[in-house]
Short mmCIF file of N, CA and C in Angstrom, two decimals:
data_model
loop_
_atom_site.label_atom_id
_atom_site.label_comp_id
_atom_site.label_asym_id
_atom_site.label_seq_id
_atom_site.Cartn_x
_atom_site.Cartn_y
_atom_site.Cartn_z
N ILE A 2 -4.37 14.08 -15.80
CA ILE A 2 -4.98 12.70 -15.49
C ILE A 2 -3.20 11.78 -15.49
N ILE A 3 -3.57 11.13 -14.60
CA ILE A 3 -2.27 10.19 -15.04
C ILE A 3 -2.31 8.69 -14.81
N GLU A 4 -2.26 7.67 -16.39
CA GLU A 4 -2.41 6.89 -16.91
C GLU A 4 -1.79 6.10 -16.15
N GLY A 5 -1.53 4.41 -16.98
CA GLY A 5 -0.73 3.50 -16.58
C GLY A 5 -1.77 2.05 -16.72
N THR A 6 -0.10 0.72 -16.53
CA THR A 6 -0.75 -0.60 -16.77
C THR A 6 -0.85 -1.15 -15.93
N SER A 7 -1.79 -2.06 -15.90
CA SER A 7 -1.66 -3.55 -14.62
C SER A 7 -1.53 -4.86 -15.14
N GLY A 8 -0.92 -5.19 -15.81
CA GLY A 8 -1.46 -6.45 -16.44
C GLY A 8 -1.48 -5.97 -17.99
N SER A 9 -2.82 -6.62 -18.57
CA SER A 9 -3.36 -6.23 -19.57
C SER A 9 -4.17 -5.33 -19.40
N ALA A 10 -4.32 -4.96 -18.00
CA ALA A 10 -5.48 -3.57 -17.76
C ALA A 10 -5.22 -2.18 -17.63
N TRP A 11 -5.95 -1.31 -17.73
CA TRP A 11 -5.75 0.04 -17.67
C TRP A 11 -6.03 0.64 -16.42
N TYR A 12 -5.44 2.20 -16.44
CA TYR A 12 -6.13 2.52 -15.43
C TYR A 12 -5.76 4.46 -16.00
N LYS A 13 -6.85 4.85 -15.51
CA LYS A 13 -6.73 6.73 -15.61
C LYS A 13 -7.45 7.32 -14.55
N LEU A 14 -6.85 8.14 -13.98
CA LEU A 14 -7.04 8.89 -13.08
C LEU A 14 -7.40 10.50 -13.20
N ASP A 15 -8.76 11.19 -13.94
CA ASP A 15 -8.74 12.41 -13.84
C ASP A 15 -8.78 13.26 -12.43
N LEU A 16 -7.33 13.70 -12.51
CA LEU A 16 -7.60 14.54 -11.31
C LEU A 16 -7.96 15.86 -10.58
N ASP A 17 -8.79 16.04 -11.70
CA ASP A 17 -9.65 17.33 -11.31
C ASP A 17 -11.55 16.68 -11.10
N THR A 18 -11.51 15.01 -12.03
CA THR A 18 -13.02 15.23 -11.02
C THR A 18 -12.81 14.28 -10.17
N GLY A 19 -11.89 13.49 -9.54
CA GLY A 19 -11.75 12.21 -8.82
C GLY A 19 -12.28 10.96 -9.47
N ARG A 20 -12.22 10.93 -10.92
CA ARG A 20 -12.87 9.34 -11.17
C ARG A 20 -11.45 8.80 -12.04
N LEU A 21 -11.79 7.57 -11.68
CA LEU A 21 -10.65 6.84 -11.52
C LEU A 21 -11.55 5.32 -12.65
N GLU A 22 -10.43 5.19 -13.97
CA GLU A 22 -10.96 4.49 -14.83
C GLU A 22 -10.81 3.10 -14.91
N ILE A 23 -10.87 1.95 -14.63
CA ILE A 23 -10.01 0.86 -15.04
C ILE A 23 -10.84 0.54 -16.03
N GLY A 24 -9.90 -0.29 -17.79
CA GLY A 24 -10.68 -0.91 -18.09
C GLY A 24 -9.26 -1.84 -18.97
N GLY A 25 -9.62 -2.83 -20.38
CA GLY A 25 -8.70 -3.11 -20.75
C GLY A 25 -9.28 -5.23 -20.68
N SER A 26 -8.87 -6.19 -19.65
CA SER A 26 -9.56 -6.73 -19.27
C SER A 26 -8.29 -7.83 -18.33
N GLY A 27 -8.75 -8.57 -17.65
CA GLY A 27 -8.24 -9.00 -16.87
C GLY A 27 -7.88 -8.30 -15.80
N SER A 28 -7.11 -9.05 -14.53
CA SER A 28 -7.18 -8.37 -13.04
C SER A 28 -6.41 -6.99 -12.90
N PHE A 29 -7.02 -6.45 -11.97
CA PHE A 29 -6.52 -4.99 -12.36
C PHE A 29 -6.09 -4.73 -10.33
N ASN A 30 -4.67 -4.04 -10.47
CA ASN A 30 -4.14 -4.73 -8.80
C ASN A 30 -3.97 -2.57 -9.27
N LEU A 31 -4.53 -2.17 -8.25
CA LEU A 31 -4.12 -0.32 -8.05
C LEU A 31 -1.83 -0.12 -7.43
N PRO A 32 -1.48 0.45 -8.87
CA PRO A 32 -0.21 0.99 -8.45
C PRO A 32 -0.49 1.70 -7.18
N GLU A 33 0.79 1.47 -6.20
CA GLU A 33 1.14 2.01 -4.93
C GLU A 33 0.70 3.32 -5.12
N ILE A 34 1.85 3.71 -6.07
CA ILE A 34 1.37 5.80 -5.75
C ILE A 34 -0.04 6.22 -6.14
N ILE A 35 -0.99 5.34 -6.91
CA ILE A 35 -1.55 5.88 -7.18
C ILE A 35 -2.51 5.82 -5.52
N ARG A 36 -2.30 4.50 -4.77
CA ARG A 36 -2.80 4.24 -3.68
C ARG A 36 -2.30 5.17 -2.18
N SER A 37 -1.05 5.17 -2.41
CA SER A 37 -0.47 5.88 -1.65
C SER A 37 -0.91 7.89 -1.60
N THR A 38 -0.27 8.17 -2.52
CA THR A 38 -0.86 9.41 -2.67
C THR A 38 -1.77 9.91 -3.17
N TYR A 39 -3.26 9.94 -4.15
CA TYR A 39 -4.28 9.77 -4.70
C TYR A 39 -5.37 9.52 -4.39
N ASN A 40 -5.22 8.65 -2.89
CA ASN A 40 -6.34 8.20 -2.45
C ASN A 40 -7.45 8.90 -2.07
N GLU A 41 -7.06 10.11 -1.64
CA GLU A 41 -8.05 10.95 -1.18
C GLU A 41 -9.03 11.57 -2.09
N ILE A 42 -8.45 11.51 -3.51
CA ILE A 42 -9.02 12.76 -4.87
C ILE A 42 -9.97 11.25 -5.16
N ILE A 43 -9.82 10.19 -5.13
CA ILE A 43 -10.85 9.62 -5.74
C ILE A 43 -12.27 9.43 -5.45
N THR A 44 -12.96 10.08 -5.97
CA THR A 44 -14.74 9.97 -6.03
C THR A 44 -15.06 9.11 -6.22
N ASN A 45 -15.16 8.36 -7.67
CA ASN A 45 -15.71 7.79 -8.71
C ASN A 45 -15.11 6.69 -9.07
N ILE A 46 -15.25 5.01 -9.23
CA ILE A 46 -14.49 4.57 -9.81
C ILE A 46 -15.08 3.77 -11.02
N TYR A 47 -14.53 3.42 -12.20
CA TYR A 47 -15.18 3.17 -13.21
C TYR A 47 -15.01 1.96 -14.05
N ILE A 48 -15.27 0.60 -13.82
CA ILE A 48 -15.11 -0.83 -14.26
C ILE A 48 -15.49 -0.84 -15.23
N GLY A 49 -14.71 -1.47 -16.14
CA GLY A 49 -14.45 -1.47 -17.75
C GLY A 49 -15.23 -2.81 -18.21
N GLU A 50 -15.64 -3.62 -19.13
CA GLU A 50 -16.32 -4.91 -19.00
C GLU A 50 -15.47 -6.11 -19.05
N GLY A 51 -13.97 -5.51 -19.25
CA GLY A 51 -13.24 -6.88 -19.46
C GLY A 51 -12.50 -7.38 -18.13
N ILE A 52 -12.45 -6.29 -16.87
CA ILE A 52 -12.01 -7.10 -16.02
C ILE A 52 -12.87 -7.87 -15.32
N TYR A 53 -12.47 -8.05 -14.74
CA TYR A 53 -12.99 -9.64 -14.00
C TYR A 53 -12.55 -9.79 -12.51
N ASN A 54 -10.91 -9.21 -11.99
CA ASN A 54 -10.28 -9.05 -10.33
C ASN A 54 -10.33 -7.53 -10.30
N VAL A 55 -11.01 -6.79 -9.20
CA VAL A 55 -9.92 -5.84 -8.91
C VAL A 55 -9.94 -5.97 -7.47
N GLY A 56 -8.16 -5.94 -7.65
CA GLY A 56 -7.70 -5.83 -6.54
C GLY A 56 -7.52 -5.04 -5.17
N ILE A 57 -8.13 -3.95 -6.02
CA ILE A 57 -8.49 -3.32 -4.57
C ILE A 57 -10.02 -3.58 -3.13
N ILE A 58 -10.77 -4.51 -3.83
CA ILE A 58 -11.02 -4.96 -2.93
C ILE A 58 -10.94 -5.31 -1.53
N GLY A 59 -11.29 -5.07 -0.55
CA GLY A 59 -10.86 -5.79 -0.21
C GLY A 59 -9.72 -4.85 1.69
N ASP A 60 -9.83 -3.11 0.55
CA ASP A 60 -8.47 -2.71 1.56
C ASP A 60 -9.11 -1.66 2.41
N VAL A 61 -8.78 -2.37 4.03
CA VAL A 61 -9.19 -1.49 4.67
C VAL A 61 -8.79 0.47 4.60
N GLY A 62 -9.82 1.16 4.67
CA GLY A 62 -9.63 2.87 4.43
C GLY A 62 -9.44 3.46 3.45
N LEU A 63 -9.50 2.06 2.55
CA LEU A 63 -8.79 2.53 1.03
C LEU A 63 -10.01 3.71 0.10
N PHE A 64 -9.42 4.86 -0.56
CA PHE A 64 -10.36 5.69 -0.88
C PHE A 64 -12.02 6.43 -0.45
N THR A 65 -11.15 6.99 0.94
CA THR A 65 -12.59 7.76 1.56
C THR A 65 -13.11 8.44 1.40
N ASN A 66 -12.80 8.69 0.17
CA ASN A 66 -13.76 9.95 -0.33
C ASN A 66 -14.64 9.27 -1.10
N LEU A 67 -14.50 8.15 -2.17
CA LEU A 67 -15.35 7.85 -2.89
C LEU A 67 -16.89 7.50 -2.48
N CYS A 68 -17.47 8.10 -3.47
CA CYS A 68 -18.93 7.96 -3.17
C CYS A 68 -19.47 7.31 -4.44
N SER A 69 -19.58 6.63 -4.98
CA SER A 69 -19.38 5.74 -6.36
C SER A 69 -18.85 4.95 -6.90
N VAL A 70 -19.24 3.39 -7.62
CA VAL A 70 -18.86 2.31 -8.22
C VAL A 70 -19.24 2.44 -9.62
N GLU A 71 -18.92 2.13 -10.61
CA GLU A 71 -19.83 2.37 -11.88
C GLU A 71 -19.44 1.05 -12.60
N VAL A 72 -20.17 0.36 -13.27
CA VAL A 72 -19.74 -0.87 -13.85
C VAL A 72 -20.03 -0.97 -15.82
N ALA A 73 -19.48 -1.54 -16.37
CA ALA A 73 -19.25 -1.21 -17.94
C ALA A 73 -20.74 -2.65 -17.95
N GLU A 74 -21.97 -2.01 -18.56
CA GLU A 74 -23.19 -3.07 -19.03
C GLU A 74 -22.38 -4.44 -19.36
N GLY A 75 -21.58 -4.69 -19.79
CA GLY A 75 -20.96 -6.23 -20.80
C GLY A 75 -19.90 -6.93 -19.26
N ASN A 76 -19.74 -6.07 -18.61
CA ASN A 76 -19.10 -6.56 -17.48
C ASN A 76 -19.38 -8.56 -17.05
N GLN A 77 -18.61 -9.24 -16.79
CA GLN A 77 -19.99 -10.47 -17.18
C GLN A 77 -19.37 -10.72 -15.40
N PHE A 78 -18.68 -10.03 -14.65
CA PHE A 78 -18.00 -10.41 -12.91
C PHE A 78 -18.59 -9.43 -12.19
N TYR A 79 -18.46 -8.71 -12.47
CA TYR A 79 -19.18 -7.21 -11.69
C TYR A 79 -20.21 -6.36 -11.90
N THR A 80 -21.05 -5.76 -11.18
CA THR A 80 -22.41 -4.91 -11.29
C THR A 80 -22.48 -3.58 -10.46
N SER A 81 -22.86 -2.71 -10.46
CA SER A 81 -23.17 -1.44 -9.34
C SER A 81 -24.93 -1.73 -9.41
N LEU A 82 -25.45 -1.55 -8.14
CA LEU A 82 -26.49 -0.53 -7.73
C LEU A 82 -26.37 0.22 -6.90
N ASN A 83 -26.82 1.36 -7.34
CA ASN A 83 -27.27 2.65 -6.77
C ASN A 83 -25.53 3.44 -6.41
N GLY A 84 -24.39 3.03 -6.92
CA GLY A 84 -23.02 3.10 -7.39
C GLY A 84 -22.72 2.52 -5.99
N VAL A 85 -22.68 0.91 -5.62
CA VAL A 85 -22.21 0.27 -5.03
C VAL A 85 -22.04 -0.99 -5.51
N LEU A 86 -20.96 -1.59 -5.36
CA LEU A 86 -20.75 -2.72 -6.50
C LEU A 86 -20.51 -4.14 -5.51
N PHE A 87 -21.36 -5.25 -6.37
CA PHE A 87 -21.86 -6.10 -6.30
C PHE A 87 -20.82 -7.23 -7.35
N GLY A 88 -21.01 -8.55 -7.11
CA GLY A 88 -20.75 -9.50 -7.74
C GLY A 88 -21.86 -9.59 -9.04
N LYS A 89 -21.84 -10.18 -9.77
CA LYS A 89 -22.91 -10.50 -10.94
C LYS A 89 -24.32 -10.64 -10.87
N THR A 90 -24.23 -11.68 -9.83
CA THR A 90 -25.64 -11.74 -9.61
C THR A 90 -25.79 -11.56 -8.27
N MET A 91 -25.53 -10.44 -7.41
CA MET A 91 -25.80 -10.28 -6.63
C MET A 91 -25.78 -10.95 -5.26
N THR A 92 -24.53 -11.41 -5.69
CA THR A 92 -24.76 -12.61 -4.11
C THR A 92 -23.70 -12.02 -3.33
N ASP A 93 -22.75 -11.76 -4.03
CA ASP A 93 -21.97 -10.84 -2.63
C ASP A 93 -21.48 -9.24 -2.90
N LEU A 94 -22.50 -8.50 -2.05
CA LEU A 94 -21.94 -7.13 -1.39
C LEU A 94 -20.30 -7.08 -1.45
N CYS A 95 -19.31 -6.27 -2.58
CA CYS A 95 -17.99 -6.00 -2.66
C CYS A 95 -17.63 -5.14 -1.90
N LEU A 96 -18.45 -3.60 -2.31
CA LEU A 96 -18.44 -2.57 -2.20
C LEU A 96 -19.15 -1.32 -1.88
N TYR A 97 -19.22 -1.10 -0.64
CA TYR A 97 -20.32 0.26 -0.14
C TYR A 97 -19.23 1.49 -0.57
N PRO A 98 -19.28 2.45 -1.28
CA PRO A 98 -17.82 3.45 -0.90
C PRO A 98 -18.02 4.55 0.08
N SER A 99 -16.76 3.75 1.07
CA SER A 99 -17.22 4.89 2.30
C SER A 99 -17.49 6.29 1.97
N GLY A 100 -16.82 6.97 1.46
CA GLY A 100 -18.02 8.75 1.35
C GLY A 100 -19.32 8.73 1.06
N LYS A 101 -19.94 8.14 0.51
CA LYS A 101 -21.47 7.93 0.10
C LYS A 101 -22.26 9.22 1.45
N GLU A 102 -22.98 9.53 1.29
CA GLU A 102 -23.87 10.44 1.68
C GLU A 102 -24.65 9.32 2.45
N GLU A 103 -25.38 8.66 1.66
CA GLU A 103 -26.59 8.63 2.13
C GLU A 103 -25.99 7.19 4.19
N GLU A 104 -27.00 7.95 4.69
CA GLU A 104 -27.31 7.92 6.43
C GLU A 104 -27.25 6.67 6.65
N HIS A 105 -28.79 5.75 5.57
CA HIS A 105 -28.80 4.18 6.04
C HIS A 105 -28.54 3.92 4.88
N TYR A 106 -28.54 2.42 4.98
CA TYR A 106 -28.35 1.52 3.51
C TYR A 106 -29.10 -0.02 3.84
N GLU A 107 -30.05 -0.84 3.32
CA GLU A 107 -30.75 -1.81 3.09
C GLU A 107 -30.05 -2.87 2.00
N ILE A 108 -29.81 -3.55 3.14
CA ILE A 108 -28.62 -4.81 2.20
C ILE A 108 -29.72 -5.46 1.08
N PRO A 109 -29.35 -5.37 0.03
CA PRO A 109 -30.37 -6.47 -0.81
C PRO A 109 -30.59 -7.61 -0.99
N ALA A 110 -32.14 -8.29 -0.84
CA ALA A 110 -32.01 -9.98 0.01
C ALA A 110 -31.36 -10.44 -0.79
N THR A 111 -30.86 -10.75 -2.14
CA THR A 111 -30.76 -11.41 -2.72
C THR A 111 -28.84 -11.71 -2.30
N VAL A 112 -28.51 -10.84 -1.63
CA VAL A 112 -26.75 -10.84 -0.43
C VAL A 112 -26.35 -12.37 -0.10
N THR A 113 -25.50 -12.74 -0.04
CA THR A 113 -25.39 -13.84 0.66
C THR A 113 -24.07 -13.55 1.70
N HIS A 114 -23.24 -13.00 1.01
CA HIS A 114 -21.98 -12.75 1.85
C HIS A 114 -21.79 -11.45 1.45
N ILE A 115 -20.85 -10.61 2.43
CA ILE A 115 -20.38 -9.12 2.46
C ILE A 115 -19.18 -9.52 2.72
N CYS A 116 -18.36 -8.97 1.49
CA CYS A 116 -17.07 -9.16 1.32
C CYS A 116 -16.34 -8.69 2.12
N ARG A 117 -15.44 -9.09 2.33
CA ARG A 117 -13.86 -7.88 3.37
C ARG A 117 -14.00 -6.61 3.51
N SER A 118 -14.40 -6.16 4.05
CA SER A 118 -13.72 -4.80 4.34
C SER A 118 -15.17 -4.13 3.58
N ALA A 119 -15.73 -4.86 2.54
CA ALA A 119 -17.31 -4.21 2.09
C ALA A 119 -17.36 -2.62 2.30
N PHE A 120 -17.75 -2.72 3.90
CA PHE A 120 -18.40 -1.18 4.22
C PHE A 120 -17.02 -0.29 5.11
N SER A 121 -16.31 -0.42 5.24
CA SER A 121 -14.76 -0.63 6.00
C SER A 121 -14.74 0.97 5.67
N SER A 122 -14.73 1.65 6.55
CA SER A 122 -14.44 3.10 7.27
C SER A 122 -15.94 4.11 6.08
N SER A 123 -17.17 3.74 6.16
CA SER A 123 -17.91 4.35 5.63
C SER A 123 -18.54 5.46 6.77
N LYS A 124 -18.03 6.14 6.64
CA LYS A 124 -18.50 7.74 7.67
C LYS A 124 -19.36 7.75 8.06
N ASN A 125 -20.26 8.10 6.86
CA ASN A 125 -21.41 8.56 7.06
C ASN A 125 -22.69 7.81 7.19
N LEU A 126 -22.48 6.55 7.28
CA LEU A 126 -23.01 5.41 7.40
C LEU A 126 -24.06 5.48 8.75
N LYS A 127 -24.94 5.30 9.34
CA LYS A 127 -25.51 4.98 10.50
C LYS A 127 -26.25 4.17 10.85
N SER A 128 -26.95 3.37 9.66
CA SER A 128 -27.92 2.21 10.15
C SER A 128 -27.71 1.52 9.32
N ILE A 129 -27.62 0.04 8.91
CA ILE A 129 -27.81 -0.94 8.57
C ILE A 129 -29.65 -1.73 8.40
N SER A 130 -29.51 -1.83 7.37
CA SER A 130 -31.25 -2.71 7.38
C SER A 130 -30.32 -4.11 6.82
N PHE A 131 -31.35 -5.14 7.15
CA PHE A 131 -31.59 -6.51 6.25
C PHE A 131 -33.17 -6.53 5.88
N PRO A 132 -33.74 -6.56 4.74
CA PRO A 132 -35.35 -7.63 4.46
C PRO A 132 -34.94 -8.54 5.35
N GLU A 133 -36.76 -8.60 5.73
CA GLU A 133 -36.94 -9.77 6.25
C GLU A 133 -37.01 -11.32 5.90
N GLU A 134 -36.46 -11.50 3.94
CA GLU A 134 -36.17 -12.61 3.18
C GLU A 134 -35.00 -11.88 3.20
N SER A 135 -33.59 -11.68 3.62
CA SER A 135 -32.49 -11.60 3.93
C SER A 135 -31.60 -13.18 3.16
N GLN A 136 -31.18 -13.82 2.79
CA GLN A 136 -30.13 -14.91 2.48
C GLN A 136 -28.92 -15.00 2.71
N LEU A 137 -28.62 -13.36 3.40
CA LEU A 137 -27.39 -13.28 3.68
C LEU A 137 -26.83 -14.77 4.86
N ALA A 138 -25.45 -14.85 3.86
CA ALA A 138 -24.67 -15.90 5.42
C ALA A 138 -23.71 -16.06 5.71
N VAL A 139 -22.42 -15.11 5.13
CA VAL A 139 -21.29 -14.95 5.40
C VAL A 139 -20.80 -12.51 5.66
N ILE A 140 -20.89 -13.19 7.01
CA ILE A 140 -20.19 -11.24 7.23
C ILE A 140 -18.36 -11.60 7.15
N SER A 141 -17.89 -11.41 6.21
CA SER A 141 -16.43 -11.67 6.29
C SER A 141 -15.61 -10.29 7.47
N SER A 142 -14.64 -10.92 7.10
CA SER A 142 -13.83 -10.20 7.99
C SER A 142 -13.84 -8.85 7.73
N TYR A 143 -13.33 -7.62 8.68
CA TYR A 143 -13.62 -6.07 8.45
C TYR A 143 -14.88 -5.54 7.93
N ALA A 144 -15.84 -6.41 8.19
CA ALA A 144 -17.08 -6.35 6.74
C ALA A 144 -17.38 -4.53 7.51
N PHE A 145 -17.32 -4.60 8.55
CA PHE A 145 -18.01 -3.14 8.87
C PHE A 145 -16.74 -2.16 9.73
N THR A 146 -15.70 -2.30 9.63
CA THR A 146 -14.32 -1.93 10.46
C THR A 146 -14.51 -0.59 9.91
N GLY A 147 -14.23 0.60 11.18
CA GLY A 147 -14.23 1.76 10.97
C GLY A 147 -15.64 2.48 10.90
N CYS A 148 -16.80 1.51 11.01
CA CYS A 148 -17.67 2.96 10.58
C CYS A 148 -18.51 2.98 11.64
N ARG A 149 -17.71 4.12 12.59
CA ARG A 149 -18.14 5.11 13.46
C ARG A 149 -19.24 5.54 13.72
N SER A 150 -20.15 5.82 13.01
CA SER A 150 -21.52 6.14 13.44
C SER A 150 -22.32 5.15 14.28
N ILE A 151 -22.33 3.84 13.33
CA ILE A 151 -23.46 3.23 12.93
C ILE A 151 -23.53 2.83 15.30
N SER A 152 -24.41 2.78 15.46
CA SER A 152 -24.67 2.35 16.65
C SER A 152 -25.44 1.26 17.45
N SER A 153 -26.00 0.53 16.37
CA SER A 153 -26.80 -0.83 16.60
C SER A 153 -26.59 -0.77 15.03
N ILE A 154 -27.10 -2.96 15.24
CA ILE A 154 -27.03 -3.51 14.12
C ILE A 154 -27.83 -5.30 14.85
N THR A 155 -28.62 -5.16 13.94
CA THR A 155 -29.57 -6.73 14.19
C THR A 155 -29.18 -7.46 12.90
N ILE A 156 -28.55 -8.78 13.01
CA ILE A 156 -27.68 -9.70 12.27
C ILE A 156 -29.12 -11.53 11.90
N PRO A 157 -29.36 -10.51 10.75
CA PRO A 157 -30.41 -11.78 10.37
C PRO A 157 -29.80 -13.60 10.59
N ASP A 158 -31.54 -13.82 11.04
CA ASP A 158 -30.82 -15.42 11.61
C ASP A 158 -30.44 -16.02 10.64
N SER A 159 -30.07 -15.52 9.03
CA SER A 159 -29.61 -16.32 8.38
C SER A 159 -28.57 -16.39 8.31
N VAL A 160 -27.57 -15.59 9.14
CA VAL A 160 -26.14 -15.22 8.93
C VAL A 160 -25.93 -16.93 9.74
N GLN A 161 -24.18 -17.66 8.84
CA GLN A 161 -23.69 -18.23 9.54
C GLN A 161 -22.04 -18.33 10.36
N THR A 162 -22.25 -17.17 9.48
CA THR A 162 -20.27 -16.93 9.82
C THR A 162 -20.12 -15.47 9.95
N LEU A 163 -19.13 -15.61 11.10
CA LEU A 163 -19.11 -13.62 11.14
C LEU A 163 -17.76 -14.06 11.56
N GLY A 164 -16.92 -12.72 10.06
CA GLY A 164 -15.61 -13.03 10.10
C GLY A 164 -14.93 -11.96 11.25
N ASP A 165 -13.78 -12.49 11.56
CA ASP A 165 -12.54 -11.51 12.55
C ASP A 165 -12.88 -10.06 12.69
N TYR A 166 -12.92 -9.07 13.41
CA TYR A 166 -12.72 -7.74 12.99
C TYR A 166 -13.71 -7.73 12.02
N ALA A 167 -15.25 -7.49 12.12
CA ALA A 167 -16.08 -7.73 11.34
C ALA A 167 -16.76 -6.21 11.94
N PHE A 168 -16.42 -5.97 13.41
CA PHE A 168 -17.29 -4.25 13.61
C PHE A 168 -15.74 -4.25 14.51
N ALA A 169 -14.63 -4.08 14.16
CA ALA A 169 -13.79 -3.40 14.70
C ALA A 169 -13.78 -2.10 14.32
N ASP A 170 -12.69 -0.97 15.46
CA ASP A 170 -13.42 0.03 15.21
C ASP A 170 -14.71 1.15 15.09
N CYS A 171 -15.72 0.31 15.73
CA CYS A 171 -17.39 0.75 15.16
C CYS A 171 -17.19 1.86 16.63
N ALA A 172 -16.85 2.76 16.69
CA ALA A 172 -16.78 3.78 18.40
C ALA A 172 -18.07 4.26 18.78
N SER A 173 -19.35 4.48 17.78
CA SER A 173 -20.76 4.24 18.53
C SER A 173 -21.54 2.79 18.95
N LEU A 174 -20.97 1.81 17.92
CA LEU A 174 -21.51 1.08 18.09
C LEU A 174 -21.12 -0.07 19.37
N THR A 175 -22.91 -0.22 20.33
CA THR A 175 -23.44 -0.62 21.72
C THR A 175 -23.96 -1.57 21.97
N GLU A 176 -24.66 -1.87 20.06
CA GLU A 176 -25.58 -3.38 20.30
C GLU A 176 -25.29 -3.92 19.06
N VAL A 177 -25.14 -5.47 19.15
CA VAL A 177 -25.17 -6.00 18.27
C VAL A 177 -25.79 -7.57 18.22
N ILE A 178 -27.22 -7.43 17.85
CA ILE A 178 -28.17 -8.10 18.28
C ILE A 178 -28.39 -9.72 17.24
N PHE A 179 -28.54 -10.36 18.02
CA PHE A 179 -28.71 -11.56 16.56
C PHE A 179 -30.42 -11.80 17.05
N GLU A 180 -30.82 -12.13 15.68
CA GLU A 180 -32.20 -11.71 15.55
C GLU A 180 -32.69 -14.23 16.26
N GLU A 181 -34.22 -13.93 16.65
CA GLU A 181 -34.37 -15.60 17.16
C GLU A 181 -34.10 -16.40 15.89
N ASN A 182 -33.48 -17.28 16.88
CA ASN A 182 -32.87 -18.60 15.07
C ASN A 182 -31.88 -18.49 14.88
N SER A 183 -31.30 -18.07 14.94
CA SER A 183 -29.92 -16.92 14.50
C SER A 183 -29.08 -18.68 14.34
N GLN A 184 -28.75 -19.27 12.97
CA GLN A 184 -28.10 -19.64 12.29
C GLN A 184 -26.06 -19.44 12.56
N LEU A 185 -26.24 -18.50 13.36
CA LEU A 185 -24.95 -18.89 13.44
C LEU A 185 -23.94 -19.51 13.67
N THR A 186 -22.55 -20.42 13.35
CA THR A 186 -21.87 -21.41 13.97
C THR A 186 -20.83 -21.16 13.87
N SER A 187 -20.33 -20.03 13.19
CA SER A 187 -18.61 -19.66 13.41
C SER A 187 -18.28 -18.14 13.92
N ILE A 188 -17.58 -17.93 14.58
CA ILE A 188 -17.37 -16.65 15.01
C ILE A 188 -16.14 -16.66 15.09
N SER A 189 -14.82 -15.99 13.76
CA SER A 189 -13.71 -15.79 13.90
C SER A 189 -12.60 -15.15 14.84
#
């Protein structure tokens, strides 16, 4: 077990189980030693109730074997559903674990924003779908970077902004379809 602190937050990494537990309060930034040395060991992250910012979100290709993220029930800033990390109101999809075994994922209708690098390097993901009533407005930069098995994606007509490099290094991607009546106004 490796333990340490980051400001008023603390972490505990169990090397046997691959579980990274983040607790305490405030903002958490992953120490470089964990980021560089133990990246591939981490399979599960638990975010305690006092954590309001997790500095690992948005890191392209971090935690290549991460299968799930759990959040304490009392956390006022984050929640998780089926191992996927969301902002508390489920409008921000923050992190889809890159090691999840599912080949298909449907973005919940409540999601309005797919955060930076949210799906990056998801090695098993072959398809993404959106419900008919999707409210998605923003797909941030690097959102799907490195999703090498996705071959096609249909962007809902509600999307207004598509960030730069959103589909970079998606080796199998041959088709991006924009729904009829697309509201897209910005491609970075």
